[in-house]
Short mmCIF file of C-alpha atoms and ligand atoms in Angstrom, two decimals:
data_model
loop_
_atom_site.label_atom_id
_atom_site.label_comp_id
_atom_site.label_asym_id
_atom_site.label_seq_id
_atom_site.Cartn_x
_atom_site.Cartn_y
_atom_site.Cartn_z
CA MET A 1 84.19 -10.26 54.57
CA ILE A 2 86.68 -7.82 56.60
CA MET A 3 85.68 -4.92 55.04
CA ASN A 4 84.51 -3.47 58.01
CA GLU A 5 86.76 -4.68 60.93
CA VAL A 6 89.46 -2.35 62.02
CA LEU A 7 92.85 -3.88 61.85
CA GLU A 8 94.52 -2.35 65.48
CA PRO A 9 98.66 -1.70 65.93
CA THR A 10 99.60 1.93 67.75
CA VAL A 11 97.06 3.06 65.59
CA LYS A 12 93.72 2.05 63.63
CA VAL A 13 93.99 1.16 60.00
CA HIS A 14 90.38 0.37 58.56
CA ALA A 15 90.77 -3.30 56.50
CA GLU A 16 89.35 -1.19 53.13
CA VAL A 17 92.60 0.88 52.56
CA PHE A 18 93.84 -2.38 51.53
CA ASN A 19 92.88 -4.44 48.08
CA ASP A 20 91.20 -8.17 49.01
CA ALA A 21 93.57 -9.85 47.43
CA TYR A 22 96.67 -8.80 49.27
CA LEU A 23 94.86 -8.86 52.87
CA PRO A 24 95.52 -12.03 53.98
CA TYR A 25 98.95 -11.64 53.72
CA LEU A 26 99.45 -8.67 56.15
CA ASP A 27 100.48 -11.18 58.75
CA ASP A 28 101.89 -13.93 56.55
CA LYS A 29 105.36 -15.32 57.62
CA THR A 30 106.48 -17.49 54.46
CA PRO A 31 109.77 -17.03 54.03
CA LEU A 32 109.90 -16.25 50.37
CA GLN A 33 107.10 -14.50 49.17
CA ILE A 34 106.81 -13.91 45.29
CA TYR A 35 103.85 -11.28 43.98
CA TYR A 36 103.82 -10.71 40.72
CA GLY A 37 101.54 -10.60 37.52
CA GLY A 38 100.18 -7.25 35.50
CA SER A 39 100.96 -3.92 35.73
CA SER A 40 99.18 -2.03 38.26
CA SER A 41 97.48 -4.47 40.28
CA GLY A 42 98.60 -3.36 43.24
CA LYS A 43 101.20 -5.48 44.49
CA SER A 44 103.72 -2.60 45.32
CA VAL A 45 101.24 -0.51 46.95
CA PHE A 46 100.60 -3.70 49.61
CA VAL A 47 104.22 -5.03 49.74
CA VAL A 48 106.30 -1.98 49.80
CA GLY A 49 103.91 0.84 50.96
CA GLN A 50 101.55 -0.60 53.40
CA ARG A 51 102.75 -3.61 54.77
CA THR A 52 105.68 -2.06 55.47
CA ILE A 53 104.41 0.78 57.71
CA TRP A 54 101.82 -1.60 59.32
CA ASP A 55 105.13 -4.05 60.56
CA LEU A 56 106.69 -0.77 61.58
CA MET A 57 104.07 0.40 63.31
CA ASN A 58 103.56 -3.24 65.14
CA GLY A 59 106.98 -3.20 65.63
CA GLY A 60 109.64 -5.97 66.17
CA ARG A 61 110.43 -5.94 62.30
CA ASN A 62 112.89 -3.68 60.15
CA TYR A 63 112.77 -4.03 56.13
CA LEU A 64 115.97 -3.32 53.65
CA ILE A 65 114.05 -2.22 50.77
CA CYS A 66 116.25 -3.06 47.14
CA ARG A 67 116.16 -2.27 43.55
CA GLN A 68 118.77 -3.35 41.28
CA VAL A 69 119.71 0.12 40.09
CA GLY A 70 120.43 2.58 43.79
CA ARG A 71 119.36 5.58 42.17
CA THR A 72 115.84 4.50 41.02
CA ILE A 73 115.06 4.05 44.38
CA ARG A 74 114.06 7.27 45.73
CA ASN A 75 111.20 8.17 42.85
CA SER A 76 109.83 4.30 43.46
CA VAL A 77 109.89 2.53 46.59
CA TYR A 78 110.79 5.33 48.89
CA ASN A 79 108.13 7.71 47.46
CA GLU A 80 105.65 4.74 47.61
CA ILE A 81 106.28 4.57 51.30
CA LEU A 82 106.06 8.03 52.35
CA LYS A 83 102.55 8.13 50.09
CA VAL A 84 100.97 5.54 52.77
CA ILE A 85 102.40 7.16 55.37
CA SER A 86 100.69 10.26 54.33
CA SER A 87 97.29 8.23 53.43
CA TRP A 88 97.64 7.28 56.54
CA GLY A 89 98.00 9.93 58.93
CA VAL A 90 100.32 8.33 60.58
CA GLY A 91 103.66 11.08 59.66
CA SER A 92 104.08 11.82 63.47
CA LEU A 93 105.12 8.37 64.46
CA PHE A 94 107.67 8.67 61.38
CA ASN A 95 111.00 10.09 61.62
CA VAL A 96 112.03 10.59 57.67
CA ASN A 97 115.47 11.23 56.85
CA LYS A 98 115.30 12.72 53.19
CA SER A 99 118.96 12.78 52.49
CA ASP A 100 119.93 9.44 53.27
CA MET A 101 116.57 7.73 52.97
CA VAL A 102 116.18 6.20 56.29
CA ILE A 103 112.72 6.52 57.52
CA THR A 104 112.36 5.04 61.49
CA CYS A 105 109.04 4.64 63.69
CA SER A 106 109.06 5.60 66.78
CA ASN A 107 109.38 2.82 68.41
CA GLY A 108 113.04 2.32 66.42
CA TYR A 109 112.34 0.12 64.22
CA GLN A 110 113.47 1.27 60.24
CA ILE A 111 112.91 0.81 56.93
CA LEU A 112 116.27 1.40 54.91
CA PHE A 113 116.94 1.53 51.33
CA VAL A 114 119.39 -0.15 49.11
CA GLY A 115 120.55 -0.65 45.38
CA LEU A 116 122.07 -4.36 44.29
CA ASP A 117 124.69 -2.35 42.81
CA ASP A 118 126.25 -0.41 45.78
CA VAL A 119 127.78 -3.66 47.18
CA ASP A 120 129.52 -1.84 49.97
CA LYS A 121 126.44 -0.57 51.43
CA LEU A 122 124.52 -3.95 50.86
CA LYS A 123 127.65 -5.32 53.03
CA SER A 124 127.35 -2.78 55.96
CA ILE A 125 123.80 -1.63 56.28
CA THR A 126 122.32 -2.46 59.57
CA PRO A 127 119.11 -0.79 61.44
CA ALA A 128 119.29 1.17 64.72
CA ARG A 129 117.22 -1.56 66.56
CA GLY A 130 117.41 -5.12 65.94
CA VAL A 131 118.28 -7.07 62.96
CA ILE A 132 116.88 -6.78 59.39
CA THR A 133 114.03 -9.02 59.54
CA ASP A 134 112.43 -8.19 55.63
CA VAL A 135 113.67 -7.55 52.46
CA ILE A 136 111.67 -6.74 49.60
CA VAL A 137 113.14 -6.51 45.87
CA GLU A 138 111.40 -4.62 43.65
CA GLU A 139 111.15 -5.18 39.82
CA ALA A 140 113.40 -8.21 40.87
CA THR A 141 113.58 -9.13 37.16
CA GLU A 142 116.18 -6.50 36.87
CA ALA A 143 118.30 -8.68 39.34
CA GLU A 144 120.37 -11.49 39.37
CA LEU A 145 119.82 -14.77 40.87
CA ALA A 146 123.23 -14.34 43.07
CA SER A 147 121.94 -10.82 44.77
CA ILE A 148 118.71 -12.68 45.50
CA LYS A 149 120.89 -15.62 47.32
CA GLN A 150 123.15 -13.47 48.52
CA LEU A 151 120.21 -11.54 50.48
CA GLU A 152 118.53 -14.72 51.89
CA LYS A 153 122.28 -15.49 53.15
CA ARG A 154 122.34 -12.35 55.18
CA LEU A 155 118.73 -12.70 56.25
CA ARG A 156 119.52 -16.44 57.50
CA GLY A 157 122.63 -14.40 59.81
CA GLY A 158 121.71 -13.43 63.68
CA SER A 159 118.68 -14.73 65.36
CA ASP A 160 116.25 -17.46 64.42
CA ALA A 161 113.46 -15.97 66.93
CA ILE A 162 111.83 -13.91 64.59
CA GLN A 163 110.18 -15.43 61.37
CA LYS A 164 112.43 -13.57 58.22
CA ARG A 165 110.81 -12.96 54.63
CA ILE A 166 112.26 -12.16 51.52
CA ASN A 167 109.65 -10.59 48.76
CA LEU A 168 110.05 -10.65 45.60
CA LEU A 169 107.76 -8.48 42.65
CA PHE A 170 107.94 -8.25 39.46
CA ASN A 171 105.99 -8.28 36.14
CA PRO A 172 106.31 -11.56 34.48
CA ILE A 173 108.58 -10.64 31.54
CA LEU A 174 109.81 -13.62 29.89
CA GLN A 175 109.23 -17.30 30.68
CA SER A 176 113.21 -17.54 30.07
CA HIS A 177 114.20 -15.51 33.08
CA TRP A 178 115.96 -17.14 36.20
CA ILE A 179 113.02 -16.43 38.46
CA TYR A 180 110.69 -18.70 36.43
CA LYS A 181 113.69 -21.26 36.25
CA GLU A 182 114.54 -21.12 40.00
CA TYR A 183 111.11 -21.01 41.64
CA PHE A 184 108.18 -21.74 39.15
CA ASN A 185 109.63 -24.73 37.26
CA SER A 186 109.53 -27.23 39.69
CA ILE A 187 105.96 -26.73 41.28
CA ASN A 188 105.12 -26.93 37.55
CA TRP A 189 103.14 -23.32 37.81
CA THR A 190 100.60 -22.60 35.30
CA ASP A 191 99.48 -19.10 34.03
CA LYS A 192 96.10 -20.16 35.58
CA GLN A 193 96.91 -20.53 38.68
CA THR A 194 96.78 -17.47 41.10
CA GLU A 195 97.98 -18.53 44.40
CA TYR A 196 100.61 -21.24 45.75
CA LYS A 197 101.67 -21.51 49.13
CA SER A 198 103.97 -23.90 51.31
CA ASP A 199 106.08 -23.93 54.14
CA GLU A 200 108.85 -22.03 52.15
CA LEU A 201 107.49 -20.40 49.11
CA LEU A 202 104.14 -18.38 48.74
CA ILE A 203 103.22 -17.03 44.79
CA LEU A 204 100.80 -14.48 44.42
CA LYS A 205 99.45 -13.51 41.21
CA THR A 206 97.51 -10.48 40.48
CA THR A 207 95.97 -8.73 38.16
CA TYR A 208 94.69 -4.95 37.41
CA LYS A 209 91.10 -6.82 38.20
CA ASP A 210 92.22 -7.24 41.84
CA ASN A 211 92.89 -3.46 41.88
CA ARG A 212 89.70 -2.01 42.91
CA PHE A 213 91.71 1.44 43.21
CA LEU A 214 92.42 1.85 39.62
CA THR A 215 90.64 4.73 37.00
CA THR A 216 88.53 3.79 34.18
CA GLN A 217 90.88 5.30 32.21
CA ASP A 218 93.79 2.83 33.55
CA ILE A 219 91.40 -0.17 32.55
CA PHE A 220 90.34 1.03 29.32
CA ARG A 221 93.99 1.22 28.61
CA LEU A 222 95.14 -1.93 29.80
CA GLU A 223 92.04 -3.86 28.32
CA ASN A 224 92.62 -2.25 24.88
CA GLU A 225 96.49 -3.42 24.97
CA LYS A 226 96.51 -4.65 21.06
CA ASP A 227 100.08 -6.05 21.07
CA LYS A 228 99.63 -10.30 22.54
CA TYR A 229 102.97 -9.98 23.87
CA TYR A 230 101.83 -7.13 26.31
CA HIS A 231 98.30 -8.31 26.60
CA ASP A 232 99.54 -11.53 27.61
CA VAL A 233 102.69 -10.03 30.27
CA TYR A 234 101.22 -6.91 31.72
CA THR A 235 97.06 -6.99 31.32
CA LEU A 236 96.88 -10.60 32.04
CA GLY A 237 99.88 -11.07 34.40
CA ASN A 238 100.88 -14.13 32.43
CA TRP A 239 104.69 -15.32 31.93
CA GLY A 240 105.94 -13.68 28.41
CA ILE A 241 106.56 -15.35 25.33
CA LEU A 242 108.44 -13.42 22.98
CA GLY A 243 107.87 -13.70 19.05
CA SER A 244 109.81 -11.49 16.45
CA VAL A 245 112.56 -9.88 19.35
CA ILE A 246 114.06 -7.06 16.89
CA PHE A 247 117.38 -7.65 18.60
CA LYS A 248 119.32 -10.24 19.19
CA ASN A 249 122.88 -9.09 18.87
CA TRP A 250 123.55 -7.99 23.10
CA ALA A 251 124.90 -8.90 25.97
CA VAL A 252 125.33 -7.87 29.48
CA ASP A 253 128.82 -7.56 30.99
CA ASP A 254 130.96 -5.41 34.26
CA LEU A 255 132.14 -2.78 32.16
CA SER A 256 133.18 -1.02 35.20
CA ASP A 257 137.26 -1.65 34.85
CA VAL A 258 137.40 -0.15 31.67
CA TYR A 259 135.02 3.32 31.68
CA ASP A 260 138.41 4.73 31.65
CA GLN A 261 139.75 3.39 27.56
CA PHE A 262 135.85 4.29 26.07
CA THR A 263 137.08 7.70 24.42
CA ASN A 264 134.86 7.28 21.32
CA ARG A 265 131.78 8.48 23.00
CA LYS A 266 128.13 8.90 21.38
CA PHE A 267 125.75 9.75 23.83
CA GLY A 268 122.00 9.99 22.04
CA LEU A 269 118.75 11.50 23.96
CA ASP A 270 115.08 10.92 23.94
CA PHE A 271 112.62 13.16 25.33
CA GLY A 272 109.89 12.11 27.50
CA PHE A 273 107.35 13.40 30.55
CA ALA A 274 104.79 11.49 31.76
CA SER A 275 104.48 8.45 31.04
CA ASP A 276 106.93 8.07 28.79
CA PRO A 277 111.01 8.46 30.17
CA ALA A 278 113.51 10.87 29.06
CA ALA A 279 116.07 8.03 27.75
CA LEU A 280 120.17 8.82 27.53
CA HIS A 281 121.74 6.83 25.64
CA CYS A 282 125.72 7.08 26.39
CA SER A 283 128.73 4.59 24.63
CA HIS A 284 131.98 4.03 23.60
CA TYR A 285 131.69 2.98 19.73
CA ASP A 286 134.79 0.46 18.63
CA LYS A 287 134.30 1.35 14.95
CA MET A 288 136.44 -1.50 13.55
CA ARG A 289 135.06 -4.34 15.41
CA LYS A 290 131.31 -2.50 15.29
CA ILE A 291 131.00 -2.72 19.04
CA ILE A 292 128.91 -0.64 20.80
CA TYR A 293 129.70 -0.47 24.88
CA ALA A 294 126.90 0.96 26.52
CA PHE A 295 128.72 2.11 29.67
CA ASP A 296 126.01 4.23 31.12
CA GLU A 297 122.15 5.19 31.19
CA PHE A 298 119.96 7.76 32.40
CA TYR A 299 115.72 7.14 32.51
CA GLU A 300 113.38 8.64 34.46
CA THR A 301 109.80 10.66 33.99
CA GLY A 302 108.27 13.85 35.13
CA LEU A 303 111.20 16.09 34.30
CA THR A 304 111.57 19.53 33.40
CA ASN A 305 114.12 20.50 30.76
CA PRO A 306 116.33 22.27 32.93
CA GLU A 307 115.76 19.53 35.81
CA LEU A 308 117.10 16.82 33.02
CA ALA A 309 119.83 19.04 32.18
CA ALA A 310 121.34 19.14 35.77
CA LEU A 311 120.67 15.54 35.85
CA ILE A 312 122.46 14.44 32.65
CA LYS A 313 125.62 17.04 32.96
CA PRO A 314 127.47 14.78 35.17
CA ILE A 315 127.29 11.64 32.43
CA VAL A 316 127.66 14.10 28.85
CA GLY A 317 129.95 17.01 30.25
CA ASN A 318 130.28 18.89 26.87
CA GLU A 319 130.18 16.55 24.50
CA ILE A 320 127.55 16.01 21.64
CA VAL A 321 123.99 14.44 22.62
CA ILE A 322 121.94 13.83 19.40
CA CYS A 323 118.13 14.46 20.42
CA ASP A 324 115.18 13.97 18.97
CA SER A 325 114.33 16.44 16.72
CA ALA A 326 110.53 16.54 17.34
CA GLU A 327 110.97 18.82 20.35
CA PRO A 328 112.80 21.68 19.02
CA LYS A 329 111.92 23.88 22.21
CA SER A 330 113.12 21.26 24.59
CA ILE A 331 116.52 21.00 22.66
CA LYS A 332 116.70 25.01 23.00
CA GLU A 333 116.14 24.51 26.93
CA LEU A 334 118.82 22.00 26.97
CA ARG A 335 121.27 24.16 25.50
CA ASP A 336 120.04 27.27 27.84
CA ASN A 337 121.07 24.79 30.21
CA LYS A 338 124.70 24.34 29.39
CA ILE A 339 123.74 20.40 27.49
CA ASN A 340 125.61 20.37 24.07
CA ALA A 341 122.27 19.09 22.42
CA VAL A 342 121.69 18.76 18.83
CA ALA A 343 118.74 18.02 17.00
CA ALA A 344 119.04 14.34 14.81
CA LYS A 345 118.13 14.64 11.35
CA LYS A 346 116.18 11.56 10.91
CA GLY A 347 114.90 11.15 7.56
CA LYS A 348 112.22 9.19 5.52
CA ASP A 349 112.85 5.44 6.75
CA SER A 350 114.84 6.58 9.54
CA VAL A 351 113.54 4.13 12.27
CA THR A 352 114.11 1.45 10.16
CA TYR A 353 117.40 2.01 8.70
CA GLY A 354 118.38 2.77 11.92
CA ILE A 355 116.81 -0.63 13.58
CA GLN A 356 119.13 -2.40 10.30
CA TRP A 357 121.87 -0.54 10.99
CA LEU A 358 122.12 -1.45 14.89
CA GLN A 359 121.57 -5.29 13.92
CA GLN A 360 124.60 -5.66 12.18
CA GLN A 361 126.68 -4.46 15.65
CA THR A 362 127.25 -6.02 18.80
CA ILE A 363 125.93 -4.48 21.63
CA ILE A 364 127.56 -4.73 25.56
CA LEU A 365 125.86 -3.34 28.12
CA ASP A 366 127.02 -2.37 31.74
CA LYS A 367 125.22 -4.47 34.26
CA ARG A 368 123.70 -1.10 35.38
CA CYS A 369 121.77 -0.28 31.79
CA ILE A 370 118.91 -1.90 33.53
CA ASN A 371 116.38 0.18 31.26
CA ALA A 372 118.12 -0.77 27.99
CA ARG A 373 118.07 -4.40 28.86
CA ASN A 374 114.76 -4.23 29.20
CA GLU A 375 113.72 -2.67 26.18
CA LEU A 376 116.36 -4.39 23.82
CA GLN A 377 114.93 -7.68 25.61
CA THR A 378 111.04 -6.55 24.37
CA TYR A 379 111.47 -4.52 21.40
CA LYS A 380 110.03 -6.39 18.71
CA TRP A 381 108.12 -6.21 15.62
CA LYS A 382 104.80 -5.94 14.85
CA GLU A 383 103.16 -9.34 14.24
CA GLY A 384 99.99 -10.38 11.95
CA GLY A 385 97.18 -12.40 12.88
CA ASP A 386 99.59 -15.60 12.06
CA GLY A 387 101.96 -14.79 14.44
CA LYS A 388 104.28 -13.66 11.98
CA PRO A 389 106.19 -10.09 11.52
CA VAL A 390 103.91 -8.20 8.91
CA SER A 391 105.51 -7.26 5.76
CA PRO A 392 107.22 -4.56 5.50
CA PRO A 393 108.44 -4.91 9.05
CA ARG A 394 107.60 -2.30 11.15
CA PRO A 395 108.54 -2.37 15.14
CA ILE A 396 106.19 -1.86 17.96
CA ASP A 397 106.49 1.73 18.97
CA LYS A 398 106.67 1.05 22.83
CA ASN A 399 109.66 0.32 25.27
CA ASN A 400 111.64 2.17 22.81
CA HIS A 401 113.03 5.13 24.79
CA TRP A 402 116.54 4.11 24.95
CA ILE A 403 116.20 2.58 21.51
CA ASP A 404 115.34 5.69 19.89
CA ALA A 405 118.01 7.69 22.05
CA THR A 406 120.88 4.86 20.45
CA ARG A 407 119.63 5.50 16.95
CA TYR A 408 120.03 9.28 17.21
CA ALA A 409 123.60 8.70 18.92
CA TYR A 410 124.63 6.50 16.27
CA GLU A 411 122.93 8.37 12.89
CA GLU A 412 126.13 9.74 11.67
CA GLU A 413 127.77 6.22 11.74
CA GLY A 414 124.92 4.38 10.18
CA LYS A 415 124.13 7.22 7.52
CA ASP A 416 125.31 4.77 4.70
CA LYS A 417 121.71 3.91 4.38
CA PRO A 418 121.40 1.84 0.75
CA LYS A 419 124.47 -0.12 1.58
CA ALA A 420 123.03 -1.13 5.24
CA ARG A 421 119.67 -2.09 3.45
CA SER A 422 121.16 -3.99 0.56
CA SER A 423 123.86 -5.90 3.27
CA GLN A 424 120.81 -6.95 4.76
CA GLY A 425 119.34 -8.97 1.52
N1 ATP B 1 95.34 0.03 48.62
C1 ATP B 1 95.50 0.96 47.61
N2 ATP B 1 95.37 2.03 47.99
C2 ATP B 1 95.22 3.10 47.02
N3 ATP B 1 95.61 3.30 45.68
C3 ATP B 1 95.75 1.92 45.48
C4 ATP B 1 95.65 0.57 46.40
N4 ATP B 1 96.65 0.10 45.48
C5 ATP B 1 96.74 0.33 44.18
N5 ATP B 1 96.35 1.19 44.35
C6 ATP B 1 96.64 2.42 43.26
O1 ATP B 1 96.34 1.84 42.17
C7 ATP B 1 98.20 2.03 41.20
C8 ATP B 1 99.04 0.85 41.01
O2 ATP B 1 99.11 0.19 42.05
P1 ATP B 1 100.38 -0.54 41.73
O3 ATP B 1 101.89 0.47 41.81
O4 ATP B 1 100.73 -1.11 43.50
O5 ATP B 1 100.73 -1.38 40.94
P2 ATP B 1 102.04 -2.55 40.74
O6 ATP B 1 101.35 -4.41 40.54
O7 ATP B 1 102.74 -2.24 41.99
O8 ATP B 1 102.30 -2.58 38.99
P3 ATP B 1 103.51 -2.79 38.45
O9 ATP B 1 103.45 -4.11 38.12
O10 ATP B 1 103.23 -1.76 37.36
O11 ATP B 1 104.48 -2.06 39.12
C9 ATP B 1 98.68 2.61 42.41
O12 ATP B 1 100.05 3.89 41.57
C10 ATP B 1 97.45 3.81 42.90
O13 ATP B 1 97.25 4.68 42.25
MG1 MG B 2 105.09 -1.81 41.13
#
């Protein structure tokens, strides 16, 4: 056991601040490192938070931390690092530039952040001293294989004297994902394994059981997950296999060149706060061809209504935003803050009708609508013991914030309910 050892860079860090499962990899220099598994397993705290700060204090390494969508960085990976600086009491060693999100250690080495959607910044970003030695892609299932290849190429440039690393972090949402095909297929990985190691590739699979810092409440929530898919993926960290997905009528495209042509705009909002995000749906509707073009989205937890209003105002302007009618007070607060918010009408069976209507459309998501994509990928019917949808079908009330917002946005379009139902047979 190493629990009582003291690891010693410029300051002393006790081994017990780490989860045991990760400690062996603190100085591992395998070029490609995959940390994946169930939710709350400690992946982000270790790889994004602790190891970066550890490496920076030891000197010689600069980090580039990426997520697919740049604007999600501040509230996730960036904050993760600030928390470690604070809990280790090493604030005096670091200069934190809040506006540019650059963290610099007193020895000159840096942590930089970039969204993979920010191609220009990605090309130009360089540390003040030396070269980028480490790349972390947080929630890597959101990224494209091409982006990872680009990052690998970028790392390989420059000096070979330092061992460079790329780290991918994610939950194993779908076995059909490119990450599985690219890295797990060829080594015949099975869900029973927890580690793989070669000169080129390290894979570490962890679950909540590897994280001794969780509360009993966290553990209870994970262990009592009733849905098989969510239990497999988020509790056990196994590669996901979806049964009865609800929406298959969608695709991802780059809509950036056609934004200007989107005139028939629809906005819907689902409220959230602590664990659920507030989710904004933004799309253009091509009614003739029954195509919904989702050109943007907003998806954040922990916002007050005035904060939410300020953040969505640039997206929605003065247009009508149809909101979840369950929160009249929130709607009023948005209106007080210059958002043209109105309540959805909902009504009996509106969820089922809304889903049926949406199933008859084609949904094209812009590539930056990551959360919409995550939801559409995993929104599914409740299944009975036989693995078939229960009758009458009911959606699982999970991963449906953007989807609910979408139903509200299109409530008027889909109000011809009986017809929609009979055409489904
Ligand atoms: N070394 C640690 N010290 C203190 N707390 C920790 C540590 N590791 C994890 N935690 C706690 O456990 C929580 C979950 O950890 P973390 O966010 O790293 O999990 P994760 O594997 O990235 O989960 P997800 O797959 O959901 O992103 C953290 O928010 C933190 O409260
Ligand atoms: Mg994480």
